[in-house]
CSV table of C-alpha atoms in Angstrom, one decimal:
chain,number,residue,atom,x,y,z
A,1240,MET,CA,8.7,-10.7,-8.9
A,1241,GLY,CA,10.2,-8.1,-9.9
A,1242,LEU,CA,11.5,-5.9,-6.9
A,1243,SER,CA,11.3,-2.1,-8.0
A,1244,GLU,CA,7.9,-1.5,-7.4
A,1245,GLU,CA,7.7,1.4,-5.1
A,1246,SER,CA,9.8,3.1,-9.1
A,1247,ASP,CA,6.5,5.7,-9.0
A,1248,ILE,CA,8.1,8.0,-6.0
A,1249,GLU,CA,5.7,11.2,-5.6
A,1250,PRO,CA,8.2,14.2,-5.8
A,1251,GLU,CA,6.9,16.4,-3.4
A,1252,ALA,CA,5.8,12.8,-0.9
A,1253,PRO,CA,8.3,13.4,1.8
A,1254,ASP,CA,12.3,11.9,1.9
A,1255,LEU,CA,12.0,9.2,3.6
A,1256,SER,CA,15.0,9.8,5.6
A,1257,PRO,CA,14.7,10.2,9.0
A,1258,LEU,CA,13.9,7.4,9.0
A,1259,THR,CA,15.1,3.4,10.1
A,1260,ILE,CA,12.2,0.6,9.9
A,1261,ALA,CA,13.1,-2.4,11.8
A,1262,ILE,CA,12.4,-5.3,9.8
A,1263,LEU,CA,12.0,-9.0,12.6
A,1264,VAL,CA,11.9,-12.2,10.7
A,1265,THR,CA,13.7,-15.2,11.1
A,1266,ASP,CA,15.1,-18.2,9.6
A,1267,GLY,CA,11.4,-19.4,7.4
A,1268,PHE,CA,10.9,-16.5,6.5
A,1269,GLU,CA,9.1,-15.7,2.7
A,1270,GLN,CA,11.7,-14.0,0.7
A,1271,ALA,CA,9.6,-11.5,-1.7
A,1272,GLU,CA,8.6,-10.1,1.0
A,1273,LEU,CA,11.8,-8.9,3.0
A,1274,LEU,CA,13.4,-8.7,-0.5
A,1275,ALA,CA,10.4,-6.4,-1.8
A,1276,PRO,CA,9.6,-3.6,1.0
A,1277,ARG,CA,12.7,-3.5,2.0
A,1278,GLN,CA,14.0,-1.9,-1.8
A,1279,ALA,CA,11.2,0.2,-1.2
A,1280,LEU,CA,11.7,1.6,1.9
A,1281,GLU,CA,15.3,2.1,0.4
A,1282,SER,CA,14.3,3.8,-2.3
A,1283,ALA,CA,12.3,6.0,-0.9
A,1284,GLY,CA,15.4,6.7,1.6
A,1285,ALA,CA,14.6,4.5,4.8
A,1286,THR,CA,17.0,2.9,7.2
A,1287,VAL,CA,16.2,-0.1,7.1
A,1288,HIS,CA,17.8,-2.9,9.6
A,1289,VAL,CA,17.5,-6.7,10.0
A,1290,ILE,CA,16.4,-7.8,13.1
A,1291,SER,CA,16.5,-11.5,14.7
A,1292,ASP,CA,17.2,-13.8,17.1
A,1293,LYS,CA,19.8,-15.9,14.8
A,1294,THR,CA,22.7,-14.2,14.4
A,1295,GLY,CA,24.8,-14.0,10.5
A,1296,ARG,CA,22.1,-15.1,8.4
A,1297,VAL,CA,19.2,-15.6,8.0
A,1298,GLN,CA,17.1,-17.7,5.2
A,1299,GLY,CA,13.7,-17.3,3.0
A,1300,TYR,CA,12.6,-18.8,1.4
A,1301,GLU,CA,10.5,-18.5,-1.7
A,1302,HIS,CA,7.0,-20.7,-1.5
A,1303,THR,CA,7.9,-24.8,0.0
A,1304,ASP,CA,12.2,-23.7,-1.3
A,1305,LYS,CA,14.8,-22.2,-0.1
A,1306,GLY,CA,16.2,-18.7,-1.2
A,1307,GLU,CA,18.0,-16.2,-0.8
A,1308,SER,CA,19.8,-15.7,2.7
A,1309,VAL,CA,20.1,-11.9,3.9
A,1310,ASP,CA,22.4,-10.7,6.9
A,1311,VAL,CA,21.4,-9.8,10.2
A,1312,ASP,CA,21.6,-6.3,10.9
A,1313,CYS,CA,21.4,-6.9,14.8
A,1314,ALA,CA,20.2,-9.4,17.9
A,1315,LEU,CA,17.0,-8.8,18.5
A,1316,SER,CA,17.9,-9.5,22.8
A,1317,GLU,CA,20.1,-5.7,22.4
A,1318,ALA,CA,18.1,-4.3,19.3
A,1319,SER,CA,15.6,-1.4,21.5
A,1320,PRO,CA,12.1,-0.2,20.2
A,1321,GLU,CA,12.6,3.7,20.5
A,1322,ASP,CA,15.6,3.4,18.4
A,1323,TYR,CA,13.4,2.0,15.1
A,1324,SER,CA,10.4,4.6,13.6
A,1325,ALA,CA,8.3,1.8,12.6
A,1326,VAL,CA,8.7,-2.3,12.1
A,1327,LEU,CA,8.1,-5.2,9.1
A,1328,LEU,CA,7.0,-8.6,9.2
A,1329,PRO,CA,7.4,-10.6,6.7
A,1330,GLY,CA,5.7,-13.9,6.2
A,1331,GLY,CA,6.3,-17.3,5.3
A,1332,VAL,CA,5.1,-19.8,7.4
A,1333,VAL,CA,8.2,-20.9,9.3
A,1334,ASN,CA,9.8,-17.8,10.4
A,1335,GLY,CA,5.9,-15.9,11.4
A,1336,ASP,CA,5.2,-19.5,13.9
A,1337,ALA,CA,9.2,-19.3,15.1
A,1338,LEU,CA,8.6,-14.8,16.7
A,1339,ARG,CA,5.6,-14.9,17.5
A,1340,MET,CA,6.8,-18.0,20.3
A,1341,SER,CA,9.7,-15.7,21.2
A,1342,PRO,CA,9.2,-13.6,24.0
A,1343,ASP,CA,12.1,-11.3,22.9
A,1344,ALA,CA,9.9,-10.6,19.2
A,1345,ARG,CA,6.2,-10.7,21.7
A,1346,ALA,CA,8.1,-7.2,23.3
A,1347,PHE,CA,9.7,-5.8,21.3
A,1348,ILE,CA,5.8,-5.3,18.6
A,1349,GLN,CA,4.0,-3.7,22.1
A,1350,LYS,CA,6.6,-1.6,22.6
A,1351,ILE,CA,6.0,-0.2,18.8
A,1352,ASN,CA,2.8,-0.6,19.1
A,1353,LYS,CA,2.8,1.0,22.3
A,1354,ALA,CA,5.0,3.9,20.8
A,1355,HIS,CA,1.3,4.2,17.7
A,1356,LYS,CA,3.9,3.7,15.8
A,1357,PRO,CA,3.3,1.6,12.4
A,1358,ILE,CA,3.6,-1.3,12.4
A,1359,ALA,CA,3.2,-3.4,9.0
A,1360,SER,CA,2.3,-7.2,8.8
A,1361,ILE,CA,2.3,-9.1,4.8
A,1362,CYS,CA,0.8,-12.7,5.1
A,1363,HIS,CA,2.4,-15.1,7.9
A,1364,GLY,CA,3.8,-12.1,10.2
A,1365,GLY,CA,0.8,-11.5,11.3
A,1366,TRP,CA,0.6,-14.0,14.0
A,1367,LEU,CA,2.9,-12.1,16.3
A,1368,LEU,CA,0.0,-9.5,17.0
A,1369,ILE,CA,-1.9,-11.7,18.0
A,1370,SER,CA,0.6,-13.2,20.2
A,1371,ALA,CA,2.2,-10.0,21.3
A,1372,GLY,CA,-2.3,-9.3,22.0
A,1373,ILE,CA,-2.8,-6.1,19.6
A,1374,ALA,CA,-4.8,-7.5,18.2
A,1375,ALA,CA,-8.3,-7.6,19.1
A,1376,ASP,CA,-10.6,-5.0,17.6
A,1377,ARG,CA,-7.6,-4.4,14.7
A,1378,THR,CA,-9.2,-4.8,11.0
A,1379,VAL,CA,-6.6,-6.7,9.1
A,1380,THR,CA,-6.3,-9.6,6.7
A,1381,SER,CA,-3.2,-12.0,5.9
A,1382,TRP,CA,-2.1,-15.3,4.2
A,1383,PRO,CA,-6.4,-16.6,5.0
A,1384,SER,CA,-6.0,-19.7,6.9
A,1385,LEU,CA,-5.1,-16.7,9.7
A,1386,GLN,CA,-8.1,-15.2,10.2
A,1387,ASP,CA,-9.9,-17.9,12.6
A,1388,ASP,CA,-6.7,-16.9,14.9
A,1389,PHE,CA,-7.3,-13.3,13.8
A,1390,THR,CA,-11.3,-14.1,15.0
A,1391,ASN,CA,-10.2,-15.7,17.6
A,1392,ALA,CA,-8.0,-12.7,19.8
A,1393,LYS,CA,-10.9,-10.8,18.1
A,1394,ALA,CA,-9.9,-8.4,15.4
A,1395,LYS,CA,-11.9,-8.4,12.8
A,1396,TRP,CA,-10.0,-9.9,9.6
A,1397,VAL,CA,-11.4,-8.8,5.8
A,1398,ASP,CA,-10.0,-10.5,2.4
A,1399,GLN,CA,-8.4,-7.6,0.8
A,1400,GLU,CA,-4.9,-7.0,-1.2
A,1401,VAL,CA,-4.0,-4.4,1.6
A,1402,VAL,CA,-6.2,-3.5,4.7
A,1403,CYS,CA,-5.0,-0.3,7.6
A,1404,ASP,CA,-5.7,0.9,10.6
A,1405,ASP,CA,-4.4,3.1,12.3
A,1406,ASN,CA,-0.7,2.2,12.3
A,1407,PHE,CA,-1.6,-1.1,11.3
A,1408,VAL,CA,-0.8,-2.8,7.6
A,1409,SER,CA,-1.5,-5.6,6.9
A,1410,SER,CA,-2.0,-7.6,3.3
A,1411,ARG,CA,-2.7,-11.4,2.5
A,1412,LYS,CA,0.9,-12.2,0.2
A,1413,PRO,CA,3.1,-11.9,-2.0
A,1414,SER,CA,0.9,-10.5,-5.1
A,1415,ASP,CA,-0.4,-7.7,-2.9
A,1416,ILE,CA,3.3,-6.3,-2.5
A,1417,PRO,CA,3.2,-3.9,-5.1
A,1418,ALA,CA,-0.3,-2.0,-3.1
A,1419,PHE,CA,1.6,-3.4,0.9
A,1420,ASN,CA,3.8,-0.9,-0.4
A,1421,LYS,CA,2.0,2.0,-1.3
A,1422,ALA,CA,0.0,2.2,1.7
A,1423,PHE,CA,2.8,1.9,4.0
A,1424,ILE,CA,5.4,4.5,2.5
A,1425,GLY,CA,2.3,6.8,2.2
A,1426,LEU,CA,1.9,6.1,6.5
A,1427,LEU,CA,5.8,7.1,7.4
A,1428,ARG,CA,4.9,10.4,4.8
A,1429,GLU,CA,2.5,10.6,7.5
A,1430,LYS,CA,4.1,10.2,10.4
A,1431,ILE,CA,6.8,12.7,8.7
A,1432,LYS,CA,4.1,15.5,8.1
A,1433,GLU,CA,3.0,15.2,11.2
A,1434,LEU,CA,6.6,15.8,13.2
A,1435,ALA,CA,7.2,19.1,10.9
C-alpha cells in the first residue's frame, strides 16, 4: 500500500497548519495505520507528534511481521491534552491492548474527549475508547473482533469502512485508510472553520 492517499486536497480547503495532532501508540502498532495517516495529516499542513509510554522509538508491524520503527516525540506521562487539537489511535493488537491498560493513555483520551476534540481510531485502536469509558452511546467501527467489546460497552458497532459520529472517526483495517484519512481531515477542517 502506498502512503500518498491524501493527494486530492481541495485548493480552497482550510490548511491544517494551526493544528497539532497527537498519535498515541506503543510497540506493536500496525505500521500502515500510523504512517499513512501521519503523511496525509502532514501533507494537509498539520504538525504531528508521536506520543508513547516508550522512549526513543516504537516498533511497528505489518500484520505479524516486524516493520518500521518510528521516533517518539513526547512521553505520554509528560504530554498535555491541552497542547493537541486531535488524537489519532492506530491499531495493532499488541499496541491496542497495551494502551487500553495504561492509566496515562486513558486519562489523556478522556480529557481530549471532554474537550470535544476529534478522536480518530482504526482497527484495534478503538480498544482505548472502551477502556477509557467514552464509547457508550457512540456509533463506531473497528476490526471485527472488537464488535462484542463495543456492544458490551453500550456502543453501536457497524461494519463500514469509515464511521463519523460527532468528534469520533473510526475505520476497520488498513484497506480503509483512504476513506479514514479523508473523513478525519474533513473533520479537522470543519474544526478550523468553527475557529475562524
